[in-house]
Backbone as JSON, one array per atom type, in Angstrom:
{
  "sequence": "LRREALRRGGGVSTMLRGLTYHALLGLCLVMLPSQGWGAVAFIDEQHQDTAATTSFAFTASIATGQAGVLVIGCASGLCASLGVTDNGSNTWTAQAGASNGGAIATYTCVNATGNATTITITTTSQPLVASLMRYSGVSAVGNTNNGTSAGSTNPTVTLTLQETGNYSVGGWTTNAEPGVVVAQNGTIRLNEFSFAQGSTINTSIDNTGSAGAITISSTHDNSTPWWIGAVELRAAAATRSSGMLLGVGP",
  "N": [[-49.66, 27.63, -58.28], [-48.99, 29.04, -56.45], [-49.85, 27.96, -54.35], [-48.65, 25.18, -54.33], [-45.94, 26.01, -54.15], [-46.55, 26.62, -51.61], [-46.31, 24.3, -50.71], [-44.24, 22.62, -51.42], [-42.2, 24.51, -50.02], [-42.52, 23.87, -47.32], [-42.59, 21.48, -47.15], [-39.66, 21.47, -47.85], [-38.86, 22.15, -45.32], [-39.75, 21.08, -43.05], [-37.96, 18.79, -44.17], [-34.88, 19.23, -43.45], [-35.64, 20.36, -40.82], [-36.28, 17.2, -40.07], [-33.63, 15.47, -40.54], [-31.5, 17.53, -39.15], [-32.5, 16.89, -36.33], [-32.41, 14.25, -36.23], [-29.96, 14.58, -37.09], [-27.79, 15.72, -34.4], [-29.28, 13.81, -32.82], [-27.36, 11.75, -33.21], [-24.93, 12.11, -32.81], [-24.79, 12.22, -29.31], [-23.12, 12.55, -26.51], [-22.05, 9.96, -24.39], [-20.97, 8.73, -21.3], [-19.07, 6.72, -20.33], [-18.36, 4.46, -17.92], [-14.92, 3.65, -16.72], [-12.67, 1.21, -16.01], [-9.59, 1.25, -14.25], [-6.31, 1.52, -12.57], [-5.48, 3.07, -9.39], [-3.1, 4.89, -7.49], [-0.44, 3.43, -5.96], [0.71, 5.06, -2.64], [3.81, 6.24, -0.61], [3.59, 7.28, 2.23], [4.43, 8.22, 5.24], [7.47, 7.7, 7.57], [7.36, 5.88, 11.19], [8.42, 5.6, 14.41], [9.59, 3.34, 16.95], [11.04, 2.76, 20.55], [11.65, -0.13, 22.9], [12.13, -0.57, 26.79], [12.35, -4.13, 28.17], [8.99, -4.88, 28.53], [4.91, -5.82, 28.77], [3.24, -4.61, 27.26], [3.39, -2.06, 25.01], [2.85, 0.73, 23.98], [2.95, 2.61, 21.51], [3.94, 5.67, 20.12], [2.1, 6.71, 17.69], [0.73, 7.92, 14.83], [-1.99, 6.8, 12.65], [-4.43, 7.95, 9.98], [-7.86, 8.54, 9.07], [-8.46, 6.23, 6.11], [-6.29, 5.4, 5.57], [-3.83, 3.2, 4.78], [-1.36, 1.05, 6.78], [1.15, -0.22, 7.56], [2.37, -2.02, 10.01], [6.05, -2.75, 11.29], [7.74, -4.98, 13.24], [9.92, -5.85, 15.7], [11.19, -8.53, 17.49], [12.87, -9.24, 21.11], [13.32, -11.66, 22.3], [11.99, -13.69, 20.29], [9.55, -13.78, 20.25], [7.49, -12.8, 18.51], [5.14, -14.27, 17.87], [3.02, -14.12, 19.77], [1.98, -11.78, 19.82], [-0.13, -9.18, 20.13], [-2.17, -6.53, 18.78], [-3.57, -3.21, 18.74], [-5.12, -0.23, 18.89], [-5.66, 3.36, 19.56], [-7.73, 4.3, 17.92], [-9.69, 2.18, 17.3], [-9.2, 0.8, 15.03], [-8.54, -2.45, 13.16], [-5.88, -4.38, 13.07], [-3.79, -6.89, 11.51], [-2.8, -9.8, 11.47], [0.66, -10.64, 9.19], [3.1, -11.57, 7.77], [5.49, -12.93, 9.42], [8.98, -14.38, 10.34], [10.99, -16.44, 12.72], [13.81, -17.76, 14.56], [14.9, -17.58, 16.74], [15.42, -15.16, 16.98], [12.7, -12.4, 15.99], [10.35, -11.43, 14.1], [7.58, -9.1, 13.01], [4.63, -8.96, 11.2], [2.07, -6.71, 10.67], [-0.79, -5.14, 9.21], [-3.14, -2.23, 9.01], [-5.04, -1.31, 6.44], [-7.27, 0.94, 4.75], [-7.86, 2.51, 7.04], [-10.47, 2.85, 9.31], [-10.99, 4.8, 11.48], [-9.41, 7.33, 12.92], [-5.87, 7.55, 14.86], [-3.7, 7.93, 16.97], [-2.19, 6.29, 18.85], [-0.64, 3.12, 19.23], [-1.12, -0.32, 20.65], [1.16, -2.26, 21.59], [0.53, -5.67, 23.04], [2.55, -8.15, 24.9], [4.79, -10.84, 26.03], [7.15, -10.6, 28.58], [9.55, -8.61, 27.08], [12.26, -6.4, 25.26], [11.12, -4.39, 22.52], [11.12, -3.41, 19.07], [9.54, -1.33, 17.36], [7.98, -0.17, 13.9], [6.55, 2.23, 11.54], [5.03, 2.23, 8.71], [3.37, 4.37, 6.56], [1.3, 4.57, 4.14], [-1.02, 5.42, 1.17], [-3.3, 5.2, -1.02], [-4.49, 2.55, -0.45], [-6.36, -0.56, -1.31], [-6.17, -3.06, -0.96], [-4.38, -6.2, 1.37], [-2.16, -8.27, -0.5], [0.07, -10.59, -1.49], [2.42, -12.45, 0.64], [5.34, -12.41, 2.04], [8.16, -14.5, 3.87], [11.4, -14.35, 5.7], [14.22, -16.19, 6.85], [18.31, -15.99, 8.33], [20.72, -18.02, 9.54], [23.09, -16.16, 9.59], [24.33, -14.14, 7.62], [24.84, -11.19, 5.73], [22.72, -9.91, 4.1], [20.05, -9.7, 4.46], [17.25, -10.69, 2.96], [13.92, -10.58, 0.55], [11.4, -12.37, -1.07], [8.59, -11.16, -3.21], [5.52, -11.45, -5.23], [4.23, -9.41, -6.66], [0.65, -8.66, -7.76], [0.03, -6.79, -9.51], [0.78, -4.11, -11.46], [2.42, -1.28, -9.8], [1.62, -2.08, -7.4], [3.13, -2.57, -4.42], [6.02, -3.8, -2.15], [6.16, -4.33, 0.85], [7.89, -4.19, 3.94], [10.56, -5.62, 6.94], [13.58, -5.95, 8.2], [14.87, -7.89, 11.06], [17.65, -8.34, 13.48], [19.48, -9.39, 16.05], [22.5, -8.96, 16.47], [24.87, -6.39, 16.0], [24.93, -4.79, 13.06], [26.61, -3.54, 11.3], [27.08, -0.88, 8.96], [24.65, -0.27, 6.68], [23.64, -0.69, 3.86], [21.07, -0.27, 0.82], [20.02, -2.27, -1.34], [18.35, -3.43, -2.73], [15.16, -1.67, -3.23], [13.54, 1.0, -0.98], [15.13, 2.0, 1.79], [13.75, 3.18, 5.02], [13.97, 3.17, 7.44], [16.65, 3.03, 9.29], [18.49, 0.5, 10.63], [17.61, 0.83, 13.34], [17.51, 1.37, 17.03], [17.84, 2.39, 18.95], [17.05, 2.79, 22.67], [16.77, 0.72, 23.82], [18.7, -1.49, 22.67], [19.19, -4.6, 22.5], [17.73, -4.94, 19.89], [17.57, -5.08, 16.61], [16.24, -3.18, 14.41], [15.63, -2.59, 10.7], [13.41, -0.6, 7.66], [11.89, -1.29, 4.76], [11.01, -0.61, 1.57], [9.42, -1.34, -1.61], [8.65, -0.71, -4.97], [6.97, -1.55, -8.33], [6.91, -3.65, -11.8], [4.06, -6.06, -12.4], [4.61, -9.12, -11.05], [7.92, -10.54, -9.81], [9.53, -9.46, -7.08], [11.93, -7.7, -5.18], [12.66, -6.87, -1.98], [15.87, -5.91, -0.22], [18.79, -5.6, 1.07], [22.36, -5.12, 2.08], [25.2, -5.5, 4.74], [27.98, -4.32, 6.53], [28.7, -6.41, 9.18], [28.28, -10.09, 9.29], [25.32, -11.37, 10.22], [23.04, -13.15, 12.37], [19.83, -12.85, 10.85], [16.21, -11.67, 10.5], [13.14, -11.44, 8.64], [10.2, -10.05, 6.73], [7.79, -9.67, 4.76], [5.3, -7.39, 2.97], [2.55, -7.69, 0.18], [1.38, -4.39, -1.2], [-1.65, -3.4, -2.11], [-3.28, -1.62, -5.32], [-5.75, 0.51, -4.83], [-8.88, 0.54, -7.13], [-9.54, 2.35, -9.46], [-12.07, 4.94, -10.74], [-13.07, 5.77, -13.75], [-14.42, 8.67, -16.43], [-15.11, 7.7, -19.85], [-15.75, 8.57, -23.03], [-18.56, 8.21, -25.47], [-19.55, 8.24, -28.99], [-22.49, 8.12, -30.13], [-24.4, 6.78, -32.57], [-28.05, 6.93, -34.47], [-30.27, 6.37, -35.28], [-33.36, 6.91, -37.94]],
  "CA": [[-48.87, 27.9, -58.4], [-48.58, 29.53, -54.99], [-50.31, 26.53, -53.17], [-48.06, 24.18, -54.92], [-44.66, 26.22, -53.83], [-45.82, 26.67, -50.01], [-46.43, 22.87, -50.52], [-42.74, 22.37, -51.66], [-41.1, 25.19, -49.41], [-42.97, 23.31, -46.17], [-41.5, 19.87, -47.23], [-37.61, 21.35, -47.52], [-38.79, 22.64, -43.8], [-40.04, 19.43, -42.49], [-37.01, 17.59, -44.39], [-34.05, 19.97, -43.02], [-36.2, 19.78, -39.48], [-35.7, 15.74, -39.52], [-32.16, 16.38, -41.2], [-31.04, 18.46, -38.16], [-32.75, 16.0, -35.44], [-31.38, 12.83, -36.7], [-27.9, 14.91, -37.0], [-27.77, 15.76, -32.95], [-29.01, 12.42, -31.58], [-26.1, 11.01, -33.77], [-23.76, 12.72, -31.94], [-25.31, 12.2, -28.16], [-22.21, 11.54, -26.17], [-22.9, 9.5, -23.72], [-19.83, 8.89, -20.69], [-19.22, 5.37, -19.76], [-17.46, 4.54, -16.79], [-13.78, 2.36, -17.13], [-11.75, 0.66, -14.58], [-8.27, 1.49, -13.75], [-5.77, 1.17, -10.98], [-5.0, 3.84, -8.43], [-1.23, 4.77, -7.6], [-0.24, 3.2, -3.72], [2.28, 6.28, -2.38], [4.65, 6.72, 0.51], [3.75, 8.93, 3.43], [5.51, 8.31, 6.27], [8.3, 6.27, 8.34], [7.4, 6.29, 12.36], [9.6, 4.53, 14.92], [9.91, 3.72, 18.57], [11.03, 1.06, 21.03], [11.22, 0.05, 24.68], [12.92, -2.12, 27.19], [11.51, -5.31, 28.34], [7.88, -4.84, 28.97], [4.44, -6.35, 28.57], [2.4, -3.64, 26.54], [4.39, -1.13, 24.51], [2.33, 2.36, 23.71], [3.57, 2.98, 20.39], [3.28, 6.88, 20.02], [2.26, 6.52, 15.69], [-0.46, 8.43, 13.76], [-2.87, 6.8, 11.07], [-5.35, 8.73, 9.72], [-8.95, 7.25, 8.27], [-8.43, 5.88, 4.84], [-4.59, 4.95, 4.99], [-3.16, 2.07, 5.28], [-0.45, 1.23, 7.83], [2.14, -1.51, 7.81], [3.99, -2.13, 11.38], [6.74, -4.3, 11.3], [7.92, -4.91, 14.77], [11.15, -6.69, 16.05], [11.22, -8.85, 18.86], [14.11, -9.69, 20.99], [13.5, -13.11, 22.41], [11.35, -14.78, 19.54], [8.24, -14.83, 20.4], [6.27, -11.84, 17.93], [3.29, -14.82, 17.48], [2.1, -14.11, 20.38], [1.46, -10.3, 20.59], [-1.82, -8.45, 20.31], [-1.92, -5.57, 18.63], [-4.49, -2.72, 19.17], [-4.8, 0.92, 18.68], [-7.17, 3.99, 19.97], [-8.95, 4.7, 16.98], [-10.56, 1.48, 17.11], [-8.87, -0.22, 13.64], [-8.32, -3.38, 12.86], [-4.48, -4.58, 12.62], [-4.06, -7.97, 11.39], [-1.09, -10.43, 11.28], [0.99, -11.14, 8.17], [4.55, -11.87, 7.15], [6.27, -13.15, 10.44], [9.8, -14.93, 10.81], [11.45, -16.6, 13.8], [14.79, -17.97, 14.17], [15.93, -17.46, 17.79], [14.62, -14.0, 17.11], [11.61, -12.59, 15.36], [10.12, -10.14, 13.27], [5.97, -9.45, 12.4], [4.27, -7.19, 10.48], [0.94, -6.38, 10.91], [-1.47, -4.35, 8.71], [-4.59, -2.01, 8.95], [-6.21, -0.75, 5.86], [-8.52, 1.9, 5.13], [-8.31, 2.77, 8.39], [-11.82, 3.67, 9.98], [-10.23, 5.69, 12.66], [-8.59, 8.19, 13.42], [-5.21, 7.09, 15.82], [-2.47, 8.22, 17.55], [-1.24, 5.19, 20.09], [-1.07, 1.92, 18.95], [-0.61, -0.96, 21.85], [0.95, -4.63, 21.57], [1.0, -6.5, 24.03], [3.16, -9.69, 24.88], [5.23, -11.2, 27.02], [8.02, -9.52, 28.37], [10.77, -8.76, 26.23], [12.55, -5.54, 24.49], [10.64, -4.1, 21.32], [11.5, -2.25, 17.97], [8.15, -0.69, 16.31], [8.39, 0.81, 12.72], [4.8, 2.16, 11.07], [4.67, 3.18, 7.57], [1.66, 4.82, 5.85], [0.09, 4.8, 2.91], [-2.6, 5.81, 0.76], [-4.52, 4.67, -2.39], [-4.53, 0.99, -0.66], [-7.22, -1.52, -1.13], [-5.9, -4.55, 0.21], [-3.24, -6.65, 1.3], [-2.34, -9.5, -1.39], [0.9, -11.56, -1.23], [3.61, -12.18, 1.74], [6.53, -14.01, 1.95], [9.34, -14.42, 4.89], [12.49, -15.75, 5.43], [15.41, -15.87, 8.0], [19.5, -16.39, 7.62], [21.53, -17.8, 10.75], [24.38, -15.4, 9.7], [24.85, -13.47, 6.87], [25.25, -10.03, 5.12], [22.14, -9.51, 2.7], [18.87, -10.11, 4.18], [16.54, -10.05, 1.3], [12.94, -12.05, 0.61], [10.95, -11.8, -3.04], [7.26, -11.86, -3.29], [5.15, -11.61, -6.57], [3.34, -8.15, -6.66], [-0.6, -8.46, -8.64], [-0.38, -5.94, -10.64], [1.83, -2.96, -11.66], [2.36, -0.4, -9.26], [2.08, -1.88, -5.99], [4.47, -2.17, -3.02], [6.42, -5.25, -1.12], [6.6, -3.16, 2.14], [8.4, -4.9, 5.34], [11.92, -5.12, 7.26], [14.18, -7.51, 8.41], [15.82, -7.22, 12.31], [18.46, -8.66, 14.28], [19.92, -9.21, 17.41], [23.83, -8.22, 16.34], [25.67, -4.96, 15.12], [24.94, -5.42, 11.46], [27.5, -2.28, 10.33], [27.15, -0.15, 7.77], [23.57, -1.37, 6.12], [23.06, -0.31, 2.21], [19.9, -1.02, 0.18], [20.3, -3.28, -2.02], [16.63, -3.28, -3.88], [14.24, -1.03, -2.58], [14.12, 2.18, -0.69], [15.2, 1.97, 3.15], [12.52, 3.64, 5.36], [14.26, 2.97, 9.13], [18.09, 2.08, 9.31], [19.4, 0.31, 11.79], [17.32, 1.29, 14.54], [17.4, 0.03, 18.45], [17.92, 3.47, 19.99], [17.37, 2.89, 24.13], [17.2, -1.02, 24.29], [19.78, -2.16, 21.95], [18.91, -6.01, 21.89], [16.73, -5.53, 18.82], [17.82, -3.6, 15.54], [15.36, -3.21, 12.91], [15.51, -1.94, 9.2], [12.37, -1.05, 7.24], [12.15, -1.04, 3.57], [9.78, -1.24, 0.55], [9.76, -1.14, -3.31], [7.61, -0.81, -6.17], [7.9, -1.89, -9.62], [5.69, -3.76, -12.48], [3.6, -7.07, -12.08], [5.97, -10.18, -10.79], [8.51, -11.02, -8.8], [10.33, -8.43, -6.64], [12.64, -8.22, -3.81], [13.39, -5.73, -1.1], [16.96, -6.37, 0.49], [20.15, -4.64, 1.8], [23.75, -5.02, 2.14], [25.31, -4.34, 5.72], [29.49, -5.13, 6.74], [28.74, -8.02, 9.38], [27.36, -11.36, 9.12], [24.94, -11.78, 11.47], [21.25, -13.38, 11.95], [18.37, -12.01, 10.57], [15.14, -12.94, 10.35], [12.67, -10.5, 7.7], [9.49, -10.11, 6.59], [7.44, -8.32, 4.15], [3.62, -8.25, 2.38], [2.37, -6.25, -0.87], [-0.19, -3.67, -0.74], [-2.66, -3.13, -3.68], [-3.72, 0.18, -4.71], [-7.33, 0.8, -4.8], [-9.2, 0.65, -8.26], [-10.09, 3.45, -10.06], [-12.87, 4.22, -11.74], [-12.71, 7.17, -14.71], [-14.94, 8.46, -17.39], [-14.77, 7.86, -21.24], [-16.64, 9.26, -23.66], [-18.45, 6.93, -26.7], [-19.99, 8.41, -29.7], [-23.63, 6.78, -30.54], [-25.34, 7.1, -33.74], [-28.84, 6.78, -33.46], [-30.97, 6.08, -36.33], [-34.4, 7.13, -37.5]],
  "C": [[-48.38, 28.21, -57.15], [-49.01, 28.28, -53.84], [-49.24, 25.74, -53.69], [-46.18, 25.0, -54.37], [-44.72, 26.41, -51.75], [-45.63, 25.16, -49.77], [-44.7, 22.3, -50.42], [-42.07, 23.13, -50.06], [-41.52, 24.27, -47.87], [-42.64, 21.92, -46.04], [-40.08, 20.09, -46.89], [-37.94, 21.35, -45.98], [-38.67, 21.24, -43.28], [-38.98, 18.57, -42.78], [-35.52, 18.0, -43.47], [-34.42, 19.43, -41.05], [-35.35, 17.72, -39.44], [-34.17, 15.63, -39.64], [-31.55, 16.93, -39.48], [-30.91, 17.45, -36.76], [-31.71, 14.92, -35.15], [-29.63, 12.94, -36.13], [-28.22, 14.74, -35.18], [-28.1, 14.47, -32.25], [-28.24, 11.65, -32.36], [-25.04, 11.4, -33.18], [-24.34, 12.97, -30.51], [-23.62, 11.94, -28.14], [-22.12, 11.17, -24.88], [-21.1, 8.82, -22.89], [-20.45, 7.77, -19.97], [-18.04, 5.65, -18.99], [-16.41, 3.3, -17.25], [-13.1, 1.87, -16.27], [-10.03, 1.22, -14.96], [-7.53, 1.37, -12.3], [-5.21, 2.76, -10.6], [-3.97, 3.84, -8.07], [-1.75, 4.24, -5.84], [0.97, 4.35, -3.78], [2.37, 6.15, -1.09], [4.04, 7.6, 0.78], [4.55, 8.84, 4.07], [6.12, 6.92, 7.02], [7.48, 6.41, 10.19], [7.67, 5.77, 13.67], [9.32, 4.69, 16.4], [10.46, 2.2, 19.14], [11.12, 1.02, 22.43], [11.59, -1.18, 25.21], [11.65, -3.17, 27.55], [10.22, -4.67, 28.65], [6.66, -5.9, 28.17], [3.19, -5.26, 27.61], [3.14, -1.97, 26.38], [3.05, -0.35, 24.0], [3.53, 2.47, 22.98], [2.46, 4.35, 20.03], [3.19, 6.97, 18.24], [1.15, 7.48, 15.31], [-0.76, 7.82, 12.85], [-4.07, 7.02, 11.21], [-6.72, 7.85, 9.05], [-8.94, 7.79, 6.78], [-6.79, 5.72, 4.71], [-4.78, 4.03, 5.36], [-1.42, 1.77, 5.75], [0.62, -0.37, 7.47], [3.08, -1.39, 8.87], [4.96, -3.53, 11.34], [7.82, -4.1, 12.78], [8.7, -5.84, 14.98], [11.1, -6.9, 17.58], [12.56, -10.09, 19.76], [14.0, -11.66, 21.33], [12.59, -14.06, 21.59], [9.85, -14.75, 20.23], [6.83, -13.55, 19.89], [5.12, -12.76, 17.84], [2.87, -14.46, 18.77], [1.82, -12.42, 20.91], [0.01, -9.99, 20.18], [-1.36, -6.94, 19.27], [-3.76, -4.5, 18.65], [-4.16, -0.58, 18.96], [-6.37, 2.14, 19.24], [-8.13, 4.58, 19.09], [-9.71, 3.38, 16.3], [-10.44, 0.62, 15.73], [-8.13, -1.44, 13.86], [-6.84, -3.83, 12.45], [-4.41, -6.32, 12.95], [-2.29, -8.37, 11.02], [-0.72, -11.1, 9.96], [2.04, -11.53, 8.65], [5.48, -11.93, 8.64], [7.0, -14.04, 9.89], [10.77, -15.28, 12.53], [12.82, -17.47, 13.95], [15.87, -17.87, 15.56], [15.87, -15.63, 18.42], [13.63, -13.65, 16.34], [11.63, -11.16, 14.29], [8.62, -10.32, 13.25], [5.49, -8.68, 11.88], [2.94, -7.44, 10.93], [0.34, -5.31, 9.76], [-2.75, -3.73, 8.79], [-4.52, -0.85, 7.84], [-6.99, -0.07, 5.39], [-8.35, 2.34, 6.79], [-9.81, 3.78, 8.5], [-11.8, 4.6, 11.07], [-9.59, 6.46, 12.74], [-7.43, 7.99, 14.94], [-4.39, 7.38, 16.37], [-1.44, 7.71, 19.2], [-1.56, 3.56, 19.2], [0.16, 1.25, 19.91], [-0.21, -2.41, 21.34], [1.37, -4.71, 22.78], [1.41, -7.6, 23.81], [3.7, -9.61, 25.75], [6.25, -10.59, 27.05], [9.27, -9.48, 28.06], [10.61, -7.03, 25.65], [11.65, -5.44, 22.72], [11.08, -3.02, 21.07], [9.99, -1.98, 17.16], [8.39, -0.35, 15.17], [6.89, 1.07, 12.09], [5.46, 3.11, 10.16], [3.73, 2.94, 6.8], [2.04, 4.67, 4.13], [-1.18, 5.4, 2.22], [-2.56, 4.87, -0.83], [-4.13, 2.73, -2.17], [-5.55, 0.14, -0.84], [-7.48, -2.87, -0.73], [-4.49, -4.74, 0.35], [-3.39, -8.27, 0.25], [-1.22, -10.28, -0.66], [2.03, -11.44, 0.11], [4.48, -12.88, 1.58], [7.58, -13.42, 3.37], [10.43, -15.17, 4.79], [13.49, -15.33, 6.71], [17.44, -16.58, 7.51], [20.47, -16.77, 9.33], [22.84, -16.41, 10.96], [24.95, -15.03, 8.23], [24.54, -11.68, 6.33], [24.32, -9.2, 3.97], [21.18, -9.85, 2.86], [17.99, -9.38, 3.22], [14.99, -10.68, 1.8], [12.52, -10.97, -0.98], [9.93, -11.9, -2.87], [7.1, -11.62, -4.94], [3.56, -10.67, -5.93], [2.17, -8.24, -8.19], [-0.89, -7.68, -9.67], [0.79, -4.29, -9.97], [1.51, -1.99, -11.13], [2.18, -0.09, -8.44], [3.0, -2.08, -5.4], [4.29, -3.77, -2.6], [6.76, -4.2, -0.15], [7.02, -4.26, 3.3], [9.82, -4.93, 5.89], [12.35, -6.58, 7.62], [14.93, -6.86, 10.62], [16.91, -8.25, 12.68], [18.97, -8.41, 15.34], [21.57, -8.84, 17.84], [24.12, -7.12, 15.91], [25.96, -5.53, 13.78], [25.79, -4.17, 10.92], [26.59, -1.68, 9.59], [25.99, -0.39, 7.08], [23.02, -0.6, 4.75], [21.89, -0.72, 1.36], [20.08, -1.48, -1.19], [18.61, -2.91, -3.16], [15.31, -2.73, -3.26], [14.77, 0.39, -2.11], [14.17, 2.62, 1.19], [14.24, 2.89, 3.86], [12.72, 4.19, 6.82], [15.7, 2.3, 8.7], [18.66, 2.06, 10.21], [18.79, 0.65, 13.4], [16.94, 0.74, 15.87], [17.54, 1.57, 19.58], [17.9, 2.77, 21.65], [17.27, 0.63, 24.2], [18.37, -1.7, 23.83], [19.93, -3.38, 22.1], [18.76, -5.91, 20.54], [16.97, -4.79, 17.64], [17.43, -3.76, 14.45], [15.57, -2.57, 11.93], [14.01, -2.0, 8.56], [12.75, -0.52, 6.19], [11.03, -1.39, 2.57], [10.44, -0.86, -0.68], [8.64, -1.88, -4.16], [7.8, -1.43, -7.49], [6.25, -2.44, -10.22], [4.96, -5.27, -11.56], [4.04, -8.32, -11.91], [6.89, -9.94, -9.53], [9.14, -9.75, -8.24], [10.33, -8.43, -5.39], [12.91, -6.91, -2.75], [14.67, -6.82, 0.19], [17.93, -5.44, 0.04], [20.92, -5.42, 1.94], [24.33, -4.63, 4.02], [26.83, -5.23, 6.04], [29.28, -6.47, 7.61], [28.01, -8.82, 9.64], [27.06, -11.32, 10.59], [23.4, -12.77, 11.35], [20.72, -12.52, 11.48], [17.14, -12.57, 10.37], [14.01, -11.05, 9.47], [10.87, -11.23, 7.12], [8.66, -8.97, 5.6], [5.78, -9.06, 3.49], [3.19, -7.06, 1.6], [1.06, -6.02, -0.56], [-0.62, -3.6, -2.4], [-3.41, -2.11, -4.15], [-5.37, 0.1, -5.34], [-7.65, 0.82, -6.49], [-9.97, 1.72, -8.54], [-11.14, 3.9, -11.27], [-12.85, 5.9, -12.9], [-13.78, 6.97, -15.63], [-14.44, 8.35, -18.82], [-16.02, 8.02, -22.18], [-16.8, 8.18, -24.71], [-19.71, 8.12, -27.6], [-21.62, 7.42, -30.45], [-24.34, 7.59, -31.39], [-26.73, 6.71, -33.69], [-29.48, 7.0, -34.49], [-32.3, 6.56, -36.31], [-35.57, 6.42, -36.98]]
}
């Protein structure tokens, strides 16, 4: 009887140990990555202008990992001949631009690899206005668009955002006094700046929203010619962890 009791007790103990082992395995939590999207965020705007020159040293900063959209207004319609470099050895890529007797150009630097404090714009001799808007959370430039008008009070351009939360960033320039400028679609980051040279007036603006068509635009008092360009800043992909319970059989 004693041997039988020990045999049965050992069997119960073995069975319990087996159940505990499989129960623990059945509750194993495996962390698997899942993909989402980070957020693009506006940091700041910096601007400067110059009288006629062939080399404009724009005192503006961009830090490693940031993205910059540089909006340049040209008095003589020669934005197509620009060159853009900085003292951080970053690459600036020409994007949207428009020309119709005057001109505007947009250049982008995405995920800067070096800290820069001066952006140099080379050109044929002409006055220039430059506006730099900085952003975080950017992975790439997407769609671009531009537009012109020989005379109106509503500079506007529309492009398509590929993902919700991306930004349309750009600006417009005119060579005549526009009067009071008010945002219609988006946020004005620089309002009709001309300062020293007086012949080219820039306004910088951005907008964000759901995937699909999005417009940046403003209105002003006086009908003037204008030139506008915009680029899409796409959000960086973000990896986050999600838990999954895996059942493990015997």
